[in-house]
Amino acid sequence: MYDYRGFMIDSARHYQPIEDIKEIIRAMAKLKFNKFHWHLTEDQGWRIEIEKYPLLNTKAAIRPYSDFGKTHRDEPYGIIYTKDEMRDIVKFCGELGIDVIPEFDMPGHTSALLSAYPEYSCGKKDIKIKTHQGIYKDILCIAKDETVEFVKDILDEIMEIFPYEYIHIGGDEVPSAQWENCVLCQSVMNTLGITDYTEYQNTFINKIIDYLESKGRHGIVWNDIAKGKNLDKRAVIQYWKENDKATIEFINSGGKAILSPFSYYYTDYYYEITPLNRVYSFNPDLKGLTEEGKKNIIGLETPMWTEYVETKEYMQKLMFPRVIATAYTALGKNDMPYSRFLCDVRAIRAELEKDGIVFEDEKEWTYSRAHNPIGWKKFANDHYTKDFFKALKDNE
Ligand code: ACM
Ligand code: ZN
């Protein structure tokens, strides 16, 4: 059994009413999950009320319209979770034995923040909160001392609300284009003798990890930055990018990790892409891990991303029953045959449905691997427009 049995909800791309989040938390507690990773900041919206920087609560929280995949919504979209609401979630989770881990994703995925406070970018003035999915070049200028102070100020307020040992600081999907053209960033890189942009990113991440440690906390980061060899070993790596040698090296040499392999544990994908049998089949003993390395896996986590997930019913159907497979693996109960596991799933379904949880139809649960490309084709057809690929190439 792993100490860390987590689930994540992205409340930034689309937000959920507090009561809907509680309904899911209640069900996850019954499955013995004990960590709720709350993804609260994104290019498309900032969701954490911050007193010191009020534009985060207004400008950074509301996008003018939404354009996710083929779904267009003309009206402004967004909310901020107030400190009282977040404290209410912390209290609710506390009573169920669940720690809440907030995520402030940095230095990328920060377009919404920078739309309100562009002075922390590499000099661009007119930065827009984003309205559709993608990876964006608007990132923090990490050469500026003021950026580090700004981030620390925000973390201070976050740590006041969330009392637990872990704070997630993102680190994923950071295009280096703006750093490449920033006189300050280039000057700092020169001074430090760094030519690799991930290593440059890690000089910033390490400062933040150090700050969190000074406050008695630990920082979690996505495993994109394991390839920067200078990453502080006190960072906990969240493995979503699979078959990553640098992550294995980080873990084997003493770094701690949480496993969220995207092709098993991301529940925003269709069942045809990631069926229940595949989720159940994940083996946390990753290839290349030494016996010491295996001991550094502190747990598992199943993330729910919400670019395409707007309603409570759809979110629940995507999560249930797949999260049960993650729970079983996290609890070390995954040694029974799949057919036997299915019997447990049916019984759990009957229980959770009494609480109002909506499950996916059983005929969608199990698919062969041969079905995966068909599922992907449907997913891409439903969600990826020509604009999406254009945005990936030349977003700004
Ligand atoms: C991620 O999926 N960008 C962590
Ligand atoms: Zn810069």
Short mmCIF file of C-alpha atoms and ligand atoms in Angstrom, two decimals:
data_model
loop_
_atom_site.label_atom_id
_atom_site.label_comp_id
_atom_site.label_asym_id
_atom_site.label_seq_id
_atom_site.Cartn_x
_atom_site.Cartn_y
_atom_site.Cartn_z
CA MET A 1 0.00 0.00 0.00
CA TYR A 2 1.28 3.45 -0.91
CA ASP A 3 1.22 6.38 1.52
CA TYR A 4 0.17 8.77 -1.23
CA ARG A 5 -3.11 7.81 -2.93
CA GLY A 6 -4.09 10.82 -4.93
CA PHE A 7 -6.60 12.25 -7.35
CA MET A 8 -6.44 15.57 -9.15
CA ILE A 9 -9.14 17.86 -10.44
CA ASP A 10 -8.39 20.70 -12.84
CA SER A 11 -10.65 23.54 -11.70
CA ALA A 12 -8.97 26.08 -13.96
CA ARG A 13 -9.97 25.17 -17.52
CA HIS A 14 -13.47 24.54 -16.20
CA TYR A 15 -14.39 25.09 -12.59
CA GLN A 16 -16.73 23.04 -10.44
CA PRO A 17 -19.11 24.29 -7.77
CA ILE A 18 -17.82 23.49 -4.28
CA GLU A 19 -20.71 21.07 -3.69
CA ASP A 20 -19.81 19.08 -6.83
CA ILE A 21 -16.21 18.82 -5.70
CA LYS A 22 -17.36 17.60 -2.30
CA GLU A 23 -19.53 14.91 -3.89
CA ILE A 24 -16.48 13.52 -5.66
CA ILE A 25 -14.26 13.86 -2.59
CA ARG A 26 -16.80 11.90 -0.53
CA ALA A 27 -16.72 9.05 -3.05
CA MET A 28 -12.91 9.14 -3.31
CA ALA A 29 -12.62 8.91 0.49
CA LYS A 30 -14.70 5.73 0.35
CA LEU A 31 -12.13 4.37 -2.12
CA LYS A 32 -9.41 5.28 0.43
CA PHE A 33 -7.80 8.07 -1.56
CA ASN A 34 -6.00 10.38 0.85
CA LYS A 35 -4.61 13.25 -1.28
CA PHE A 36 -6.67 15.74 -3.29
CA HIS A 37 -4.43 17.61 -5.73
CA TRP A 38 -6.34 20.73 -6.72
CA HIS A 39 -5.10 22.20 -10.00
CA LEU A 40 -6.06 25.84 -9.58
CA THR A 41 -4.04 27.97 -11.99
CA GLU A 42 -3.81 27.85 -15.74
CA ASP A 43 -3.41 29.84 -18.94
CA GLN A 44 -7.20 29.91 -19.17
CA GLY A 45 -7.97 31.08 -15.63
CA TRP A 46 -6.65 31.80 -12.14
CA ARG A 47 -8.85 30.41 -9.34
CA ILE A 48 -7.13 31.16 -5.98
CA GLU A 49 -8.21 34.33 -4.17
CA ILE A 50 -5.07 36.33 -3.35
CA GLU A 51 -5.30 39.50 -1.26
CA LYS A 52 -1.98 41.07 -2.11
CA TYR A 53 -2.53 40.95 -5.87
CA PRO A 54 -6.23 41.71 -6.41
CA LEU A 55 -6.12 41.63 -10.22
CA LEU A 56 -5.64 37.87 -9.93
CA ASN A 57 -9.16 37.68 -8.49
CA THR A 58 -10.73 39.62 -11.32
CA LYS A 59 -8.75 40.00 -14.52
CA ALA A 60 -6.84 36.70 -14.28
CA ALA A 61 -9.94 34.76 -13.25
CA ILE A 62 -12.23 35.60 -16.16
CA ARG A 63 -11.65 34.80 -19.83
CA PRO A 64 -13.80 36.68 -22.36
CA TYR A 65 -15.06 33.54 -24.11
CA SER A 66 -14.15 29.86 -24.42
CA ASP A 67 -13.08 27.88 -27.43
CA PHE A 68 -12.10 24.41 -26.25
CA GLY A 69 -11.94 22.03 -29.16
CA LYS A 70 -15.13 22.29 -31.11
CA THR A 71 -17.13 23.76 -28.24
CA HIS A 72 -17.56 27.50 -28.41
CA ARG A 73 -19.03 29.60 -25.62
CA ASP A 74 -19.46 33.29 -26.29
CA GLU A 75 -19.93 34.48 -22.73
CA PRO A 76 -17.20 35.47 -20.23
CA TYR A 77 -16.22 32.50 -18.08
CA GLY A 78 -14.56 32.21 -14.72
CA ILE A 79 -14.73 32.42 -10.96
CA ILE A 80 -12.34 32.74 -8.10
CA TYR A 81 -12.51 30.30 -5.19
CA THR A 82 -12.60 32.50 -2.10
CA LYS A 83 -10.35 31.78 0.84
CA ASP A 84 -13.41 30.74 2.83
CA GLU A 85 -14.43 28.26 0.13
CA MET A 86 -10.96 26.78 -0.06
CA ARG A 87 -10.78 26.53 3.74
CA ASP A 88 -14.15 24.82 3.66
CA ILE A 89 -12.74 22.21 1.24
CA VAL A 90 -9.67 21.76 3.46
CA LYS A 91 -11.91 21.19 6.50
CA PHE A 92 -14.24 18.86 4.59
CA CYS A 93 -11.28 16.81 3.34
CA GLY A 94 -9.65 16.83 6.77
CA GLU A 95 -12.68 15.13 8.26
CA LEU A 96 -12.38 12.41 5.61
CA GLY A 97 -8.64 11.88 6.09
CA ILE A 98 -7.69 13.65 2.86
CA ASP A 99 -4.91 16.25 2.53
CA VAL A 100 -5.46 18.99 -0.03
CA ILE A 101 -2.51 19.84 -2.27
CA PRO A 102 -3.02 23.09 -4.17
CA GLU A 103 -1.19 23.63 -7.45
CA PHE A 104 0.17 26.99 -8.55
CA ASP A 105 1.65 26.02 -11.91
CA MET A 106 4.84 27.94 -12.76
CA PRO A 107 6.81 29.25 -14.63
CA GLY A 108 4.61 28.14 -17.58
CA HIS A 109 0.84 27.89 -17.79
CA THR A 110 0.84 31.44 -16.46
CA SER A 111 -0.92 33.43 -19.23
CA ALA A 112 -3.88 34.28 -17.00
CA LEU A 113 -1.62 35.54 -14.21
CA LEU A 114 0.49 37.53 -16.69
CA SER A 115 -2.60 39.06 -18.30
CA ALA A 116 -3.09 40.77 -14.93
CA TYR A 117 0.59 41.31 -14.01
CA PRO A 118 2.61 41.47 -17.28
CA GLU A 119 5.55 43.05 -15.42
CA TYR A 120 6.59 39.50 -14.41
CA SER A 121 7.00 38.41 -18.05
CA CYS A 122 10.10 38.87 -20.18
CA GLY A 123 8.86 42.28 -21.28
CA LYS A 124 5.71 41.60 -23.25
CA LYS A 125 3.00 44.07 -22.29
CA ASP A 126 -0.24 42.88 -23.83
CA ILE A 127 -0.62 39.32 -22.60
CA LYS A 128 -4.01 37.70 -23.00
CA ILE A 129 -5.70 35.13 -20.84
CA LYS A 130 -6.14 32.12 -23.11
CA THR A 131 -9.48 30.87 -24.40
CA HIS A 132 -8.56 27.46 -25.79
CA GLN A 133 -6.41 24.45 -25.04
CA GLY A 134 -2.70 24.34 -25.81
CA ILE A 135 0.80 25.05 -24.58
CA TYR A 136 1.63 28.73 -24.47
CA LYS A 137 4.77 30.81 -24.68
CA ASP A 138 3.69 33.38 -22.10
CA ILE A 139 5.78 32.39 -19.10
CA LEU A 140 7.36 34.06 -16.11
CA CYS A 141 10.64 35.93 -16.49
CA ILE A 142 12.65 34.01 -13.94
CA ALA A 143 15.65 36.31 -14.21
CA LYS A 144 13.88 39.01 -12.23
CA ASP A 145 14.19 38.98 -8.44
CA GLU A 146 10.76 40.62 -8.36
CA THR A 147 9.24 37.53 -10.00
CA VAL A 148 10.62 35.31 -7.25
CA GLU A 149 9.28 37.70 -4.58
CA PHE A 150 5.88 37.85 -6.29
CA VAL A 151 5.66 34.05 -6.40
CA LYS A 152 6.71 33.78 -2.75
CA ASP A 153 4.06 36.32 -1.72
CA ILE A 154 1.40 34.24 -3.45
CA LEU A 155 2.72 31.02 -1.94
CA ASP A 156 2.58 32.61 1.52
CA GLU A 157 -1.15 33.17 1.10
CA ILE A 158 -1.60 29.68 -0.36
CA MET A 159 0.24 28.07 2.55
CA GLU A 160 -2.00 29.94 4.98
CA ILE A 161 -5.04 28.22 3.49
CA PHE A 162 -3.58 24.77 2.83
CA PRO A 163 -1.76 23.44 5.90
CA TYR A 164 -0.40 20.16 4.53
CA GLU A 165 3.14 19.09 3.72
CA TYR A 166 2.91 19.25 -0.08
CA ILE A 167 2.46 22.23 -2.39
CA HIS A 168 2.46 21.58 -6.16
CA ILE A 169 4.38 24.09 -8.24
CA GLY A 170 3.87 22.65 -11.72
CA GLY A 171 6.94 23.03 -13.90
CA ASP A 172 5.36 21.33 -16.93
CA GLU A 173 5.29 22.39 -20.56
CA VAL A 174 7.49 25.48 -20.59
CA PRO A 175 8.47 26.70 -24.08
CA SER A 176 11.73 28.65 -23.91
CA ALA A 177 11.02 31.12 -26.76
CA GLN A 178 10.62 34.18 -24.53
CA TRP A 179 13.69 33.38 -22.45
CA GLU A 180 15.66 33.02 -25.67
CA ASN A 181 14.78 36.59 -26.60
CA CYS A 182 15.07 38.16 -23.15
CA VAL A 183 18.20 40.21 -22.43
CA LEU A 184 17.85 39.60 -18.68
CA CYS A 185 17.36 35.84 -19.01
CA GLN A 186 20.26 35.57 -21.41
CA SER A 187 22.48 37.56 -19.09
CA VAL A 188 21.64 35.36 -16.09
CA MET A 189 22.21 32.20 -18.13
CA ASN A 190 25.59 33.55 -19.24
CA THR A 191 26.59 34.42 -15.71
CA LEU A 192 25.62 30.96 -14.48
CA GLY A 193 27.21 29.27 -17.49
CA ILE A 194 23.95 27.50 -18.32
CA THR A 195 22.96 26.73 -21.90
CA ASP A 196 20.13 24.27 -21.33
CA TYR A 197 16.69 25.81 -20.78
CA THR A 198 15.43 23.10 -18.46
CA GLU A 199 18.47 23.63 -16.25
CA TYR A 200 17.74 27.35 -16.38
CA GLN A 201 14.13 26.67 -15.36
CA ASN A 202 15.37 24.52 -12.51
CA THR A 203 17.46 27.35 -11.05
CA PHE A 204 14.10 29.06 -10.44
CA ILE A 205 12.23 25.91 -9.39
CA ASN A 206 15.04 25.14 -6.92
CA LYS A 207 14.64 28.57 -5.31
CA ILE A 208 10.95 27.87 -4.83
CA ILE A 209 11.58 24.35 -3.54
CA ASP A 210 14.06 25.84 -1.08
CA TYR A 211 11.51 28.43 0.02
CA LEU A 212 8.86 25.77 0.60
CA GLU A 213 11.35 23.65 2.55
CA SER A 214 12.19 26.69 4.71
CA LYS A 215 8.48 26.77 5.61
CA GLY A 216 8.41 23.06 6.44
CA ARG A 217 6.73 22.05 3.18
CA HIS A 218 7.72 19.96 0.16
CA GLY A 219 7.24 21.00 -3.46
CA ILE A 220 5.86 18.64 -6.08
CA VAL A 221 6.76 19.17 -9.77
CA TRP A 222 5.72 17.45 -13.02
CA ASN A 223 8.46 15.28 -14.46
CA ASP A 224 9.11 17.46 -17.52
CA ILE A 225 12.01 19.01 -15.60
CA ALA A 226 13.76 15.83 -14.50
CA LYS A 227 15.91 16.17 -17.60
CA GLY A 228 17.53 19.23 -16.02
CA LYS A 229 20.14 17.42 -13.97
CA ASN A 230 20.33 20.23 -11.42
CA LEU A 231 16.81 19.68 -10.04
CA ASP A 232 16.85 19.78 -6.22
CA LYS A 233 16.50 16.24 -4.86
CA ARG A 234 14.03 17.53 -2.30
CA ALA A 235 11.52 18.11 -5.11
CA VAL A 236 8.95 15.33 -5.44
CA ILE A 237 8.55 14.36 -9.08
CA GLN A 238 5.13 13.64 -10.54
CA TYR A 239 5.65 11.20 -13.40
CA TRP A 240 3.14 11.79 -16.20
CA LYS A 241 5.51 11.64 -19.19
CA GLU A 242 6.20 7.96 -19.58
CA ASN A 243 9.42 6.12 -20.45
CA ASP A 244 11.47 9.05 -19.24
CA LYS A 245 15.01 7.99 -18.42
CA ALA A 246 15.80 11.18 -16.55
CA THR A 247 12.90 10.55 -14.17
CA ILE A 248 14.12 7.02 -13.50
CA GLU A 249 17.60 8.38 -12.75
CA PHE A 250 16.14 11.01 -10.43
CA ILE A 251 14.23 8.34 -8.51
CA ASN A 252 17.09 5.82 -8.44
CA SER A 253 19.40 8.45 -7.05
CA GLY A 254 17.16 9.30 -4.12
CA GLY A 255 14.38 11.56 -5.44
CA LYS A 256 10.81 10.78 -4.42
CA ALA A 257 8.05 10.30 -6.99
CA ILE A 258 4.31 10.05 -7.52
CA LEU A 259 3.20 8.09 -10.57
CA SER A 260 0.49 9.44 -12.89
CA PRO A 261 1.39 7.84 -16.25
CA PHE A 262 -0.83 9.64 -18.71
CA SER A 263 -1.72 6.61 -20.84
CA TYR A 264 -3.05 4.79 -17.76
CA TYR A 265 -4.20 7.35 -15.23
CA TYR A 266 -5.42 10.44 -17.12
CA THR A 267 -9.19 10.16 -16.88
CA ASP A 268 -10.05 12.85 -19.40
CA TYR A 269 -9.38 10.40 -22.24
CA TYR A 270 -12.18 8.26 -23.62
CA TYR A 271 -12.62 4.73 -22.32
CA GLU A 272 -11.81 3.50 -25.82
CA ILE A 273 -8.37 5.08 -25.39
CA THR A 274 -7.81 4.13 -21.76
CA PRO A 275 -10.20 1.36 -20.76
CA LEU A 276 -10.63 0.14 -17.20
CA ASN A 277 -8.59 -2.99 -17.91
CA ARG A 278 -5.64 -0.82 -18.93
CA VAL A 279 -5.86 1.32 -15.80
CA TYR A 280 -5.96 -1.86 -13.73
CA SER A 281 -2.93 -3.26 -15.57
CA PHE A 282 -0.49 -0.50 -14.58
CA ASN A 283 2.59 -1.80 -12.78
CA PRO A 284 4.29 0.86 -10.60
CA ASP A 285 7.60 -1.03 -10.74
CA LEU A 286 8.77 1.05 -13.69
CA LYS A 287 11.36 -0.38 -16.01
CA GLY A 288 14.84 0.66 -14.90
CA LEU A 289 13.98 1.24 -11.23
CA THR A 290 16.40 -0.29 -8.77
CA GLU A 291 15.20 -1.86 -5.52
CA GLU A 292 16.18 1.41 -3.78
CA GLY A 293 14.36 3.36 -6.50
CA LYS A 294 11.14 1.40 -5.97
CA LYS A 295 11.17 2.52 -2.34
CA ASN A 296 11.19 6.14 -3.54
CA ILE A 297 7.78 5.81 -5.19
CA ILE A 298 5.58 7.40 -2.55
CA GLY A 299 2.36 6.81 -4.40
CA LEU A 300 -0.01 7.06 -7.32
CA GLU A 301 -2.36 9.75 -8.55
CA THR A 302 -5.13 9.90 -11.14
CA PRO A 303 -5.59 13.33 -12.76
CA MET A 304 -8.80 14.72 -14.26
CA TRP A 305 -8.10 17.49 -16.79
CA THR A 306 -11.07 19.58 -17.81
CA GLU A 307 -10.48 21.24 -21.17
CA TYR A 308 -13.40 19.19 -22.49
CA VAL A 309 -15.19 18.41 -19.23
CA GLU A 310 -17.86 20.93 -18.32
CA THR A 311 -20.53 19.00 -16.44
CA LYS A 312 -20.60 17.08 -13.22
CA GLU A 313 -22.19 14.04 -14.85
CA TYR A 314 -19.56 13.80 -17.58
CA MET A 315 -16.73 14.21 -15.09
CA GLN A 316 -18.12 11.47 -12.88
CA LYS A 317 -18.61 9.09 -15.80
CA LEU A 318 -15.02 9.62 -16.88
CA MET A 319 -13.74 9.00 -13.36
CA PHE A 320 -15.98 6.14 -12.30
CA PRO A 321 -15.13 3.30 -12.44
CA ARG A 322 -11.57 3.98 -13.69
CA VAL A 323 -10.45 5.59 -10.42
CA ILE A 324 -11.33 2.34 -8.63
CA ALA A 325 -8.51 0.64 -10.54
CA THR A 326 -6.04 3.31 -9.42
CA ALA A 327 -7.29 2.94 -5.84
CA TYR A 328 -6.80 -0.82 -5.93
CA THR A 329 -3.24 -0.51 -7.21
CA ALA A 330 -2.45 2.19 -4.65
CA LEU A 331 -3.78 -0.06 -1.91
CA GLY A 332 -1.86 -3.09 -3.19
CA LYS A 333 -5.10 -4.91 -3.99
CA ASN A 334 -4.36 -5.34 -7.67
CA ASP A 335 -3.18 -8.94 -7.59
CA MET A 336 -6.59 -10.44 -8.31
CA PRO A 337 -7.58 -11.33 -11.88
CA TYR A 338 -9.41 -8.62 -13.80
CA SER A 339 -12.63 -10.66 -13.85
CA ARG A 340 -12.57 -10.82 -10.05
CA PHE A 341 -11.76 -7.09 -9.84
CA LEU A 342 -14.84 -6.44 -12.01
CA CYS A 343 -17.01 -8.14 -9.39
CA ASP A 344 -15.67 -5.70 -6.78
CA VAL A 345 -16.24 -2.78 -9.16
CA ARG A 346 -19.89 -3.76 -9.64
CA ALA A 347 -20.40 -3.92 -5.88
CA ILE A 348 -18.68 -0.55 -5.34
CA ARG A 349 -20.79 0.92 -8.13
CA ALA A 350 -23.97 -0.16 -6.38
CA GLU A 351 -22.76 1.56 -3.19
CA LEU A 352 -21.59 4.80 -4.79
CA GLU A 353 -24.68 5.10 -6.95
CA LYS A 354 -26.69 5.28 -3.73
CA ASP A 355 -24.74 8.51 -3.04
CA GLY A 356 -25.67 9.84 -6.48
CA ILE A 357 -22.36 9.11 -8.25
CA VAL A 358 -22.84 8.55 -11.99
CA PHE A 359 -20.88 5.66 -13.53
CA GLU A 360 -20.00 5.01 -17.14
CA ASP A 361 -22.05 2.16 -18.66
CA GLU A 362 -20.40 -1.21 -18.15
CA LYS A 363 -20.31 -1.89 -21.90
CA GLU A 364 -17.74 0.94 -22.19
CA TRP A 365 -15.41 -0.26 -19.45
CA THR A 366 -13.31 -2.87 -21.18
CA TYR A 367 -11.58 -2.63 -24.55
CA SER A 368 -8.67 -4.37 -26.19
CA ARG A 369 -5.51 -2.41 -26.92
CA ALA A 370 -6.33 -2.71 -30.63
CA HIS A 371 -9.17 -0.29 -30.01
CA ASN A 372 -6.86 2.51 -28.85
CA PRO A 373 -6.27 4.14 -32.28
CA ILE A 374 -10.01 4.16 -32.95
CA GLY A 375 -10.56 5.90 -29.63
CA TRP A 376 -7.87 8.45 -30.40
CA LYS A 377 -9.39 9.15 -33.78
CA LYS A 378 -12.73 9.89 -32.15
CA PHE A 379 -11.11 12.04 -29.47
CA ALA A 380 -9.15 14.05 -32.02
CA ASN A 381 -12.17 14.41 -34.25
CA ASP A 382 -14.28 15.64 -31.34
CA HIS A 383 -11.73 18.03 -29.88
CA TYR A 384 -8.85 18.98 -32.14
CA THR A 385 -9.61 21.67 -34.69
CA LYS A 386 -7.15 23.01 -37.26
CA ASP A 387 -6.78 25.97 -34.89
CA PHE A 388 -5.54 23.67 -32.17
CA PHE A 389 -2.56 22.51 -34.17
CA LYS A 390 -1.91 26.07 -35.34
CA ALA A 391 -2.03 27.21 -31.70
CA LEU A 392 0.51 24.57 -30.71
CA LYS A 393 2.85 25.80 -33.43
CA ASP A 394 2.69 29.54 -33.19
CA ASN A 395 0.85 30.49 -30.05
CA GLU A 396 1.95 33.63 -28.28
C1 ACM B 1 0.41 17.79 -17.81
O1 ACM B 1 -0.34 16.93 -18.28
N1 ACM B 1 0.68 18.89 -18.49
C2 ACM B 1 1.01 17.64 -16.51
ZN ZN B 2 13.30 36.98 -19.04
#
